[in-house]
Amino acid sequence: MTSSAGTGPPPTPRRDRAERTFDGTPPFPEAARRALADDQLRANLGRATTTIRTKRAAAVGERADWEALRLAGAAIKDEVLHDLPAQLERFEQAVTTAGGIVHWARDATEANAIVAAIVRDHGATEVVKVKSMATQEIELNEALRLEGIDVWETDLAELIVQLGHDLPSHILVPAIHRNRTEIRDIFIDEMGRVGRPAPTGLGSDPAELAEAARLHLREKFLRARVAISGANFGVADTGSVVVLESEGNGRMCLTLPEVLITVMGVEKLVPTWQDLEVFLQLLPRSSTAERMNPYTSIWTGVTPGDGPQTFHLILLDNGRTDVLSDPTGRQALRCIRCSACLNVCPVYERTGGQAYGSAYPGPIGAILTPQLRGIAKHPVDAQTASLPYASSLCGACFDACPVRIDIPEVLVHLRGQIVRHSEATHRVPTTEAAGMRVAAWTLRTPRRLGLAERVAGLAGRVVGRRGRIGRMRGPWPVSAWFAARNLTTPARESFRAWWRRTHGGRVGGGNP
Amino acid sequence: MRVALFITCYNDLLYPEVGRAMVRLLRRLGHDVAFPAEQTCCGQMHYNSGYQDACIPLVQRFTAAFAGYDAVVTPSGSCASMVRRYHPAVAQLAVEQGEGAAIVQDVAALAPRVFELSEFLIDVLGVTDVGASFPHSVAFHPTCHSTRLLGVGDRPIRLLSAVDGLTLVDLPRSDACCGFGGTFAVKNPDTSVAIGHDKVDDVLGSGAEVLTAGDTSCLMHIGGLLSRRGSPVRVMHMAEILAATGTDG
């Protein structure tokens, strides 16, 4: 690894390198297999998720009324979703009255085109960004790059991801898969290519790394004329937009530039300021385990002489109204992007976020991504269809969710949709579907089950050794089980057969 | 009280000794237990894998098989949670597909009478010390469905703590999933195994001779990994330990 600290090329923005996107991610089992082979990734993730899990549990445990807050959060979100068109019109009216300009975007292409046109209209060739899930979802950075516009991520973890030509792996901490040493190396190698180089002799102490990022970003904050943000909440009553962040970079983006463009999913509304109070308690404790969020920026339209003098708000659908039409699936739209479900998920902890092939990783991604990609209406690609199965259904995510999204329930519901699509498109059933049919047929009567148990008992005697079956080759699912696990040999006499022979241990020497 | 045993399909085939332990234990506590021969499966595998339609006849069969009993006890927290949490949804689905509305009431009447073993012993029978003897060091793995879906809480620990001679050892990160997850184990085998190995490491680190739980499905996975790694640690269902009296254990 070469060091360019202090001697890097002059800060000329590069336009020759594409932003990485999630396109081409294989289906989850394969993507997970690759991630699991990366010991460094496993170690980084294990350490990070364990720490944040413990801190969150403590922060939540302090509140005796946590369950009441969760119920309130879910109820407020459900109320908004139930009445979304009217709430959105109210919001649009309020934003417009306060001097903002509202745009509606049906999908990613429309949203990206609107943003690019606004940036061009202001004669800008670069923008600074507040961390935003909605803009990741629509791959805005790549769309702007194709328009010749440089995009600078200013959240520390987003900066690490962007400088490292990497993909985010967590909603809140996109560089959770990187450790300090890796981050120092990225800073040393990459900062100089796009701006102020990393200080000479940069170490891997967190304070030193943060200072390097601060210095690197400062010139971008002071130079940029246009900023782009997402939104954590929008208050329908007043047209106020809310962004929560921890580093102050958001505050810089939201106040310094002349023009502010906010991309906000249509589901982000709350009806009133009073409702906001619930979420300002739920979100920090769930996401960063803080009692109170460090930087909460709230603005209403434009204030003459204070902050950006032009404010564009883009209301993004991008599949959300389709999600709304599914009575079971729509609870996913309550999500406030806290990432508590990621941090407690046994699958996420091992695979990391990139394996999910979407801006939304982890349990929430497994239910949100397929829905945003239209699973309720039509079959989805194999990668998307693999996501609802990327869960052991352990339920830790539901317990941790501050807005009570029953993620396991939605996962199972989506699996049902996938099976129905598959049955409609496969004339010959898949191995799994055929197996499930045979199993269902067998389990329909005790006579068939008893017969199957006799066959299994006989087969077990052939392949089993000392009560267990060891390494065994065969087609899926045999191969999948026996690659790393043994199995108890099926019993010579099932419980059912034993009960019938001995009348429950009462005759024939069949003590239970 | 008429008590029925729901053995569950995989215990029936793979772990009949668990069912026999259930019978032994309940008889020792003075309760006869019936085994309705019409029972087959709760339908969880089909339900959780997305084959919800295939679940309907299984739920109808389950409901009919156990309708006449005051209580149904099963050695599986996972299957009990399927019945209590999801059979009502399957009944609703059945009605949407043209079945008679009676299934909804039948399921609603039966589901609350279905108990996992530790719930049955403590809540229904009011027993914590079942008179068992098991002079071994034991680690307990609280399975996800029994804790998060059923909410059995510390009932298994209270039962195990009352067993004569048993040393309960601390299992680190015990509330973490073992990675089994039903068909997850074969649809995402690498992830399932990776999660499982971490659980196995914790079990081995605990120094226990025996790992127990209220679900043999999870134990099948953890035990399969232990066995492949050549570990002498045994896996046993909680019922087998609670049934043990020192002469048979």
PDB file of N, CA, C and O in Angstrom, chain B residues 21-85:
ATOM      1  N   ALA B  21     -40.079 -39.811  27.480  1.00  0.00           N
ATOM      2  CA  ALA B  21     -39.728 -39.070  28.702  1.00  0.00           C
ATOM      3  C   ALA B  21     -40.901 -38.207  29.154  1.00  0.00           C
ATOM      4  O   ALA B  21     -41.182 -38.096  30.364  1.00  0.00           O
ATOM      5  N   MET B  22     -41.601 -37.589  28.210  1.00  0.00           N
ATOM      6  CA  MET B  22     -42.774 -36.771  28.546  1.00  0.00           C
ATOM      7  C   MET B  22     -43.816 -37.627  29.261  1.00  0.00           C
ATOM      8  O   MET B  22     -44.384 -37.220  30.281  1.00  0.00           O
ATOM      9  N   VAL B  23     -44.061 -38.808  28.714  1.00  0.00           N
ATOM     10  CA  VAL B  23     -45.072 -39.705  29.296  1.00  0.00           C
ATOM     11  C   VAL B  23     -44.646 -40.125  30.705  1.00  0.00           C
ATOM     12  O   VAL B  23     -45.431 -40.087  31.661  1.00  0.00           O
ATOM     13  N   ARG B  24     -43.368 -40.504  30.839  1.00  0.00           N
ATOM     14  CA  ARG B  24     -42.821 -40.943  32.134  1.00  0.00           C
ATOM     15  C   ARG B  24     -42.979 -39.827  33.178  1.00  0.00           C
ATOM     16  O   ARG B  24     -43.455 -40.051  34.284  1.00  0.00           O
ATOM     17  N   LEU B  25     -42.586 -38.625  32.775  1.00  0.00           N
ATOM     18  CA  LEU B  25     -42.626 -37.478  33.678  1.00  0.00           C
ATOM     19  C   LEU B  25     -44.057 -37.161  34.116  1.00  0.00           C
ATOM     20  O   LEU B  25     -44.334 -36.981  35.309  1.00  0.00           O
ATOM     21  N   LEU B  26     -44.963 -37.103  33.168  1.00  0.00           N
ATOM     22  CA  LEU B  26     -46.341 -36.714  33.492  1.00  0.00           C
ATOM     23  C   LEU B  26     -47.025 -37.782  34.338  1.00  0.00           C
ATOM     24  O   LEU B  26     -47.775 -37.466  35.269  1.00  0.00           O
ATOM     25  N   ARG B  27     -46.738 -39.050  34.059  1.00  0.00           N
ATOM     26  CA  ARG B  27     -47.338 -40.115  34.874  1.00  0.00           C
ATOM     27  C   ARG B  27     -46.796 -40.058  36.300  1.00  0.00           C
ATOM     28  O   ARG B  27     -47.540 -40.267  37.260  1.00  0.00           O
ATOM     29  N   ARG B  28     -45.499 -39.759  36.414  1.00  0.00           N
ATOM     30  CA  ARG B  28     -44.911 -39.667  37.755  1.00  0.00           C
ATOM     31  C   ARG B  28     -45.577 -38.552  38.555  1.00  0.00           C
ATOM     32  O   ARG B  28     -45.727 -38.639  39.770  1.00  0.00           O
ATOM     33  N   LEU B  29     -46.001 -37.506  37.849  1.00  0.00           N
ATOM     34  CA  LEU B  29     -46.674 -36.393  38.519  1.00  0.00           C
ATOM     35  C   LEU B  29     -48.169 -36.671  38.695  1.00  0.00           C
ATOM     36  O   LEU B  29     -48.915 -35.790  39.138  1.00  0.00           O
ATOM     37  N   GLY B  30     -48.580 -37.875  38.309  1.00  0.00           N
ATOM     38  CA  GLY B  30     -49.958 -38.284  38.578  1.00  0.00           C
ATOM     39  C   GLY B  30     -50.958 -37.925  37.496  1.00  0.00           C
ATOM     40  O   GLY B  30     -52.167 -37.915  37.744  1.00  0.00           O
ATOM     41  N   HIS B  31     -50.453 -37.625  36.310  1.00  0.00           N
ATOM     42  CA  HIS B  31     -51.379 -37.281  35.230  1.00  0.00           C
ATOM     43  C   HIS B  31     -51.248 -38.267  34.088  1.00  0.00           C
ATOM     44  O   HIS B  31     -50.161 -38.488  33.571  1.00  0.00           O
ATOM     45  N   ASP B  32     -52.382 -38.828  33.741  1.00  0.00           N
ATOM     46  CA  ASP B  32     -52.356 -39.703  32.585  1.00  0.00           C
ATOM     47  C   ASP B  32     -52.308 -38.809  31.361  1.00  0.00           C
ATOM     48  O   ASP B  32     -52.761 -37.671  31.379  1.00  0.00           O
ATOM     49  N   VAL B  33     -51.713 -39.308  30.332  1.00  0.00           N
ATOM     50  CA  VAL B  33     -51.620 -38.495  29.132  1.00  0.00           C
ATOM     51  C   VAL B  33     -52.053 -39.349  27.949  1.00  0.00           C
ATOM     52  O   VAL B  33     -51.686 -40.518  27.852  1.00  0.00           O
ATOM     53  N   ALA B  34     -52.868 -38.756  27.102  1.00  0.00           N
ATOM     54  CA  ALA B  34     -53.347 -39.482  25.926  1.00  0.00           C
ATOM     55  C   ALA B  34     -52.509 -39.092  24.713  1.00  0.00           C
ATOM     56  O   ALA B  34     -51.931 -38.000  24.661  1.00  0.00           O
ATOM     57  N   PHE B  35     -52.442 -39.998  23.770  1.00  0.00           N
ATOM     58  CA  PHE B  35     -51.760 -39.693  22.516  1.00  0.00           C
ATOM     59  C   PHE B  35     -52.762 -39.863  21.373  1.00  0.00           C
ATOM     60  O   PHE B  35     -52.953 -40.966  20.869  1.00  0.00           O
ATOM     61  N   PRO B  36     -53.448 -38.795  21.003  1.00  0.00           N
ATOM     62  CA  PRO B  36     -54.422 -38.908  19.913  1.00  0.00           C
ATOM     63  C   PRO B  36     -53.714 -39.314  18.619  1.00  0.00           C
ATOM     64  O   PRO B  36     -52.853 -38.581  18.123  1.00  0.00           O
ATOM     65  N   ALA B  37     -54.073 -40.482  18.118  1.00  0.00           N
ATOM     66  CA  ALA B  37     -53.334 -41.047  16.981  1.00  0.00           C
ATOM     67  C   ALA B  37     -53.575 -40.293  15.684  1.00  0.00           C
ATOM     68  O   ALA B  37     -52.839 -40.468  14.715  1.00  0.00           O
ATOM     69  N   GLU B  38     -54.575 -39.437  15.658  1.00  0.00           N
ATOM     70  CA  GLU B  38     -54.889 -38.702  14.431  1.00  0.00           C
ATOM     71  C   GLU B  38     -53.947 -37.523  14.186  1.00  0.00           C
ATOM     72  O   GLU B  38     -53.992 -36.889  13.147  1.00  0.00           O
ATOM     73  N   GLN B  39     -53.109 -37.199  15.155  1.00  0.00           N
ATOM     74  CA  GLN B  39     -52.233 -36.032  15.013  1.00  0.00           C
ATOM     75  C   GLN B  39     -51.115 -36.283  14.012  1.00  0.00           C
ATOM     76  O   GLN B  39     -50.645 -37.410  13.853  1.00  0.00           O
ATOM     77  N   THR B  40     -50.674 -35.213  13.339  1.00  0.00           N
ATOM     78  CA  THR B  40     -49.487 -35.335  12.481  1.00  0.00           C
ATOM     79  C   THR B  40     -48.498 -34.194  12.745  1.00  0.00           C
ATOM     80  O   THR B  40     -47.479 -34.393  13.396  1.00  0.00           O
ATOM     81  N   CYS B  41     -48.834 -32.972  12.293  1.00  0.00           N
ATOM     82  CA  CYS B  41     -47.838 -31.898  12.287  1.00  0.00           C
ATOM     83  C   CYS B  41     -48.557 -30.563  12.448  1.00  0.00           C
ATOM     84  O   CYS B  41     -49.700 -30.416  12.023  1.00  0.00           O
ATOM     85  N   CYS B  42     -47.879 -29.585  13.046  1.00  0.00           N
ATOM     86  CA  CYS B  42     -48.504 -28.274  13.253  1.00  0.00           C
ATOM     87  C   CYS B  42     -48.479 -27.418  11.996  1.00  0.00           C
ATOM     88  O   CYS B  42     -49.151 -26.399  11.919  1.00  0.00           O
ATOM     89  N   GLY B  43     -47.668 -27.810  11.027  1.00  0.00           N
ATOM     90  CA  GLY B  43     -47.628 -27.069   9.763  1.00  0.00           C
ATOM     91  C   GLY B  43     -46.591 -25.970   9.700  1.00  0.00           C
ATOM     92  O   GLY B  43     -46.541 -25.208   8.736  1.00  0.00           O
ATOM     93  N   GLN B  44     -45.737 -25.879  10.716  1.00  0.00           N
ATOM     94  CA  GLN B  44     -44.807 -24.752  10.764  1.00  0.00           C
ATOM     95  C   GLN B  44     -43.853 -24.694   9.573  1.00  0.00           C
ATOM     96  O   GLN B  44     -43.584 -23.621   9.039  1.00  0.00           O
ATOM     97  N   MET B  45     -43.341 -25.870   9.180  1.00  0.00           N
ATOM     98  CA  MET B  45     -42.369 -25.861   8.075  1.00  0.00           C
ATOM     99  C   MET B  45     -43.005 -25.256   6.814  1.00  0.00           C
ATOM    100  O   MET B  45     -42.400 -24.415   6.152  1.00  0.00           O
ATOM    101  N   HIS B  46     -44.215 -25.668   6.506  1.00  0.00           N
ATOM    102  CA  HIS B  46     -44.877 -25.132   5.319  1.00  0.00           C
ATOM    103  C   HIS B  46     -45.202 -23.651   5.495  1.00  0.00           C
ATOM    104  O   HIS B  46     -44.987 -22.845   4.605  1.00  0.00           O
ATOM    105  N   TYR B  47     -45.708 -23.316   6.665  1.00  0.00           N
ATOM    106  CA  TYR B  47     -46.113 -21.928   6.908  1.00  0.00           C
ATOM    107  C   TYR B  47     -44.921 -20.985   6.775  1.00  0.00           C
ATOM    108  O   TYR B  47     -44.967 -20.002   6.046  1.00  0.00           O
ATOM    109  N   ASN B  48     -43.850 -21.314   7.482  1.00  0.00           N
ATOM    110  CA  ASN B  48     -42.701 -20.403   7.502  1.00  0.00           C
ATOM    111  C   ASN B  48     -41.929 -20.383   6.191  1.00  0.00           C
ATOM    112  O   ASN B  48     -41.163 -19.465   5.944  1.00  0.00           O
ATOM    113  N   SER B  49     -42.117 -21.407   5.364  1.00  0.00           N
ATOM    114  CA  SER B  49     -41.391 -21.435   4.098  1.00  0.00           C
ATOM    115  C   SER B  49     -42.180 -20.800   2.971  1.00  0.00           C
ATOM    116  O   SER B  49     -41.716 -20.739   1.839  1.00  0.00           O
ATOM    117  N   GLY B  50     -43.393 -20.346   3.259  1.00  0.00           N
ATOM    118  CA  GLY B  50     -44.172 -19.665   2.225  1.00  0.00           C
ATOM    119  C   GLY B  50     -45.259 -20.526   1.595  1.00  0.00           C
ATOM    120  O   GLY B  50     -45.945 -20.087   0.690  1.00  0.00           O
ATOM    121  N   TYR B  51     -45.393 -21.769   2.070  1.00  0.00           N
ATOM    122  CA  TYR B  51     -46.423 -22.661   1.529  1.00  0.00           C
ATOM    123  C   TYR B  51     -47.632 -22.649   2.462  1.00  0.00           C
ATOM    124  O   TYR B  51     -48.032 -23.670   3.028  1.00  0.00           O
ATOM    125  N   GLN B  52     -48.186 -21.475   2.630  1.00  0.00           N
ATOM    126  CA  GLN B  52     -49.236 -21.307   3.638  1.00  0.00           C
ATOM    127  C   GLN B  52     -50.510 -22.062   3.281  1.00  0.00           C
ATOM    128  O   GLN B  52     -51.219 -22.538   4.167  1.00  0.00           O
ATOM    129  N   ASP B  53     -50.794 -22.197   1.987  1.00  0.00           N
ATOM    130  CA  ASP B  53     -51.996 -22.933   1.588  1.00  0.00           C
ATOM    131  C   ASP B  53     -51.923 -24.395   2.047  1.00  0.00           C
ATOM    132  O   ASP B  53     -52.922 -24.972   2.478  1.00  0.00           O
ATOM    133  N   ALA B  54     -50.722 -24.969   1.931  1.00  0.00           N
ATOM    134  CA  ALA B  54     -50.542 -26.377   2.295  1.00  0.00           C
ATOM    135  C   ALA B  54     -50.765 -26.602   3.785  1.00  0.00           C
ATOM    136  O   ALA B  54     -50.959 -27.735   4.237  1.00  0.00           O
ATOM    137  N   CYS B  55     -50.737 -25.516   4.518  1.00  0.00           N
ATOM    138  CA  CYS B  55     -50.908 -25.580   5.965  1.00  0.00           C
ATOM    139  C   CYS B  55     -52.353 -25.840   6.385  1.00  0.00           C
ATOM    140  O   CYS B  55     -52.598 -26.330   7.482  1.00  0.00           O
ATOM    141  N   ILE B  56     -53.281 -25.456   5.525  1.00  0.00           N
ATOM    142  CA  ILE B  56     -54.689 -25.488   5.914  1.00  0.00           C
ATOM    143  C   ILE B  56     -55.152 -26.883   6.359  1.00  0.00           C
ATOM    144  O   ILE B  56     -55.677 -27.025   7.467  1.00  0.00           O
ATOM    145  N   PRO B  57     -54.923 -27.931   5.538  1.00  0.00           N
ATOM    146  CA  PRO B  57     -55.365 -29.257   6.002  1.00  0.00           C
ATOM    147  C   PRO B  57     -54.657 -29.711   7.274  1.00  0.00           C
ATOM    148  O   PRO B  57     -55.241 -30.446   8.087  1.00  0.00           O
ATOM    149  N   LEU B  58     -53.401 -29.257   7.454  1.00  0.00           N
ATOM    150  CA  LEU B  58     -52.664 -29.667   8.653  1.00  0.00           C
ATOM    151  C   LEU B  58     -53.265 -29.015   9.902  1.00  0.00           C
ATOM    152  O   LEU B  58     -53.368 -29.640  10.961  1.00  0.00           O
ATOM    153  N   VAL B  59     -53.659 -27.771   9.765  1.00  0.00           N
ATOM    154  CA  VAL B  59     -54.288 -27.075  10.893  1.00  0.00           C
ATOM    155  C   VAL B  59     -55.675 -27.677  11.180  1.00  0.00           C
ATOM    156  O   VAL B  59     -56.057 -27.869  12.338  1.00  0.00           O
ATOM    157  N   GLN B  60     -56.397 -28.014  10.115  1.00  0.00           N
ATOM    158  CA  GLN B  60     -57.709 -28.660  10.309  1.00  0.00           C
ATOM    159  C   GLN B  60     -57.538 -29.981  11.065  1.00  0.00           C
ATOM    160  O   GLN B  60     -58.273 -30.285  11.996  1.00  0.00           O
ATOM    161  N   ARG B  61     -56.518 -30.747  10.647  1.00  0.00           N
ATOM    162  CA  ARG B  61     -56.273 -32.041  11.290  1.00  0.00           C
ATOM    163  C   ARG B  61     -55.885 -31.848  12.756  1.00  0.00           C
ATOM    164  O   ARG B  61     -56.390 -32.533  13.645  1.00  0.00           O
ATOM    165  N   PHE B  62     -54.981 -30.909  12.997  1.00  0.00           N
ATOM    166  CA  PHE B  62     -54.516 -30.654  14.365  1.00  0.00           C
ATOM    167  C   PHE B  62     -55.703 -30.293  15.255  1.00  0.00           C
ATOM    168  O   PHE B  62     -55.872 -30.823  16.359  1.00  0.00           O
ATOM    169  N   THR B  63     -56.528 -29.390  14.747  1.00  0.00           N
ATOM    170  CA  THR B  63     -57.656 -28.889  15.541  1.00  0.00           C
ATOM    171  C   THR B  63     -58.643 -30.008  15.853  1.00  0.00           C
ATOM    172  O   THR B  63     -59.131 -30.132  16.983  1.00  0.00           O
ATOM    173  N   ALA B  64     -58.890 -30.855  14.854  1.00  0.00           N
ATOM    174  CA  ALA B  64     -59.819 -31.970  15.069  1.00  0.00           C
ATOM    175  C   ALA B  64     -59.230 -32.988  16.041  1.00  0.00           C
ATOM    176  O   ALA B  64     -59.927 -33.503  16.934  1.00  0.00           O
ATOM    177  N   ALA B  65     -57.931 -33.265  15.910  1.00  0.00           N
ATOM    178  CA  ALA B  65     -57.298 -34.308  16.730  1.00  0.00           C
ATOM    179  C   ALA B  65     -57.307 -33.955  18.214  1.00  0.00           C
ATOM    180  O   ALA B  65     -57.425 -34.833  19.069  1.00  0.00           O
ATOM    181  N   PHE B  66     -57.177 -32.662  18.526  1.00  0.00           N
ATOM    182  CA  PHE B  66     -57.017 -32.276  19.931  1.00  0.00           C
ATOM    183  C   PHE B  66     -58.242 -31.585  20.530  1.00  0.00           C
ATOM    184  O   PHE B  66     -58.209 -31.163  21.692  1.00  0.00           O
ATOM    185  N   ALA B  67     -59.308 -31.473  19.738  1.00  0.00           N
ATOM    186  CA  ALA B  67     -60.468 -30.689  20.182  1.00  0.00           C
ATOM    187  C   ALA B  67     -61.040 -31.159  21.522  1.00  0.00           C
ATOM    188  O   ALA B  67     -61.486 -30.350  22.332  1.00  0.00           O
ATOM    189  N   GLY B  68     -61.005 -32.464  21.785  1.00  0.00           N
ATOM    190  CA  GLY B  68     -61.679 -32.991  22.969  1.00  0.00           C
ATOM    191  C   GLY B  68     -60.863 -32.928  24.250  1.00  0.00           C
ATOM    192  O   GLY B  68     -61.284 -33.476  25.270  1.00  0.00           O
ATOM    193  N   TYR B  69     -59.716 -32.268  24.242  1.00  0.00           N
ATOM    194  CA  TYR B  69     -58.851 -32.305  25.423  1.00  0.00           C
ATOM    195  C   TYR B  69     -58.824 -30.957  26.151  1.00  0.00           C
ATOM    196  O   TYR B  69     -58.965 -29.906  25.545  1.00  0.00           O
ATOM    197  N   ASP B  70     -58.624 -31.030  27.468  1.00  0.00           N
ATOM    198  CA  ASP B  70     -58.566 -29.802  28.271  1.00  0.00           C
ATOM    199  C   ASP B  70     -57.237 -29.083  28.078  1.00  0.00           C
ATOM    200  O   ASP B  70     -57.166 -27.859  28.159  1.00  0.00           O
ATOM    201  N   ALA B  71     -56.192 -29.866  27.869  1.00  0.00           N
ATOM    202  CA  ALA B  71     -54.864 -29.265  27.688  1.00  0.00           C
ATOM    203  C   ALA B  71     -54.049 -30.132  26.740  1.00  0.00           C
ATOM    204  O   ALA B  71     -54.172 -31.360  26.742  1.00  0.00           O
ATOM    205  N   VAL B  72     -53.234 -29.477  25.919  1.00  0.00           N
ATOM    206  CA  VAL B  72     -52.329 -30.177  25.020  1.00  0.00           C
ATOM    207  C   VAL B  72     -50.916 -29.759  25.408  1.00  0.00           C
ATOM    208  O   VAL B  72     -50.631 -28.564  25.516  1.00  0.00           O
ATOM    209  N   VAL B  73     -50.064 -30.740  25.645  1.00  0.00           N
ATOM    210  CA  VAL B  73     -48.689 -30.417  26.039  1.00  0.00           C
ATOM    211  C   VAL B  73     -47.729 -30.965  24.987  1.00  0.00           C
ATOM    212  O   VAL B  73     -47.947 -32.051  24.441  1.00  0.00           O
ATOM    213  N   THR B  74     -46.712 -30.154  24.680  1.00  0.00           N
ATOM    214  CA  THR B  74     -45.796 -30.556  23.611  1.00  0.00           C
ATOM    215  C   THR B  74     -44.348 -30.255  23.998  1.00  0.00           C
ATOM    216  O   THR B  74     -44.088 -29.255  24.679  1.00  0.00           O
ATOM    217  N   PRO B  75     -43.423 -31.120  23.584  1.00  0.00           N
ATOM    218  CA  PRO B  75     -42.006 -30.870  23.892  1.00  0.00           C
ATOM    219  C   PRO B  75     -41.363 -29.913  22.895  1.00  0.00           C
ATOM    220  O   PRO B  75     -40.195 -30.073  22.563  1.00  0.00           O
ATOM    221  N   SER B  76     -42.113 -28.933  22.418  1.00  0.00           N
ATOM    222  CA  SER B  76     -41.542 -27.985  21.464  1.00  0.00           C
ATOM    223  C   SER B  76     -42.127 -26.593  21.647  1.00  0.00           C
ATOM    224  O   SER B  76     -43.314 -26.363  21.396  1.00  0.00           O
ATOM    225  N   GLY B  77     -41.289 -25.668  22.062  1.00  0.00           N
ATOM    226  CA  GLY B  77     -41.717 -24.276  22.162  1.00  0.00           C
ATOM    227  C   GLY B  77     -42.051 -23.716  20.792  1.00  0.00           C
ATOM    228  O   GLY B  77     -42.952 -22.893  20.633  1.00  0.00           O
ATOM    229  N   SER B  78     -41.320 -24.185  19.799  1.00  0.00           N
ATOM    230  CA  SER B  78     -41.508 -23.668  18.453  1.00  0.00           C
ATOM    231  C   SER B  78     -42.866 -24.093  17.884  1.00  0.00           C
ATOM    232  O   SER B  78     -43.602 -23.274  17.328  1.00  0.00           O
ATOM    233  N   CYS B  79     -43.208 -25.386  18.043  1.00  0.00           N
ATOM    234  CA  CYS B  79     -44.497 -25.859  17.516  1.00  0.00           C
ATOM    235  C   CYS B  79     -45.652 -25.264  18.331  1.00  0.00           C
ATOM    236  O   CYS B  79     -46.700 -24.931  17.773  1.00  0.00           O
ATOM    237  N   ALA B  80     -45.461 -25.124  19.636  1.00  0.00           N
ATOM    238  CA  ALA B  80     -46.508 -24.502  20.457  1.00  0.00           C
ATOM    239  C   ALA B  80     -46.751 -23.069  19.993  1.00  0.00           C
ATOM    240  O   ALA B  80     -47.896 -22.606  19.920  1.00  0.00           O
ATOM    241  N   SER B  81     -45.672 -22.364  19.642  1.00  0.00           N
ATOM    242  CA  SER B  81     -45.843 -20.978  19.195  1.00  0.00           C
ATOM    243  C   SER B  81     -46.516 -20.930  17.825  1.00  0.00           C
ATOM    244  O   SER B  81     -47.284 -20.021  17.538  1.00  0.00           O
ATOM    245  N   MET B  82     -46.241 -21.927  16.995  1.00  0.00           N
ATOM    246  CA  MET B  82     -46.933 -21.997  15.692  1.00  0.00           C
ATOM    247  C   MET B  82     -48.443 -22.102  15.921  1.00  0.00           C
ATOM    248  O   MET B  82     -49.229 -21.413  15.280  1.00  0.00           O
ATOM    249  N   VAL B  83     -48.831 -22.967  16.843  1.00  0.00           N
ATOM    250  CA  VAL B  83     -50.257 -23.172  17.104  1.00  0.00           C
ATOM    251  C   VAL B  83     -50.874 -21.910  17.693  1.00  0.00           C
ATOM    252  O   VAL B  83     -51.904 -21.417  17.224  1.00  0.00           O
ATOM    253  N   ARG B  84     -50.232 -21.385  18.726  1.00  0.00           N
ATOM    254  CA  ARG B  84     -50.833 -20.254  19.433  1.00  0.00           C
ATOM    255  C   ARG B  84     -50.800 -18.969  18.628  1.00  0.00           C
ATOM    256  O   ARG B  84     -51.754 -18.201  18.617  1.00  0.00           O
ATOM    257  N   ARG B  85     -49.681 -18.712  17.917  1.00  0.00           N
ATOM    258  CA  ARG B  85     -49.539 -17.437  17.214  1.00  0.00           C
ATOM    259  C   ARG B  85     -50.080 -17.467  15.792  1.00  0.00           C
ATOM    260  O   ARG B  85     -50.592 -16.470  15.302  1.00  0.00           O
TER     261      ARG B  85
END
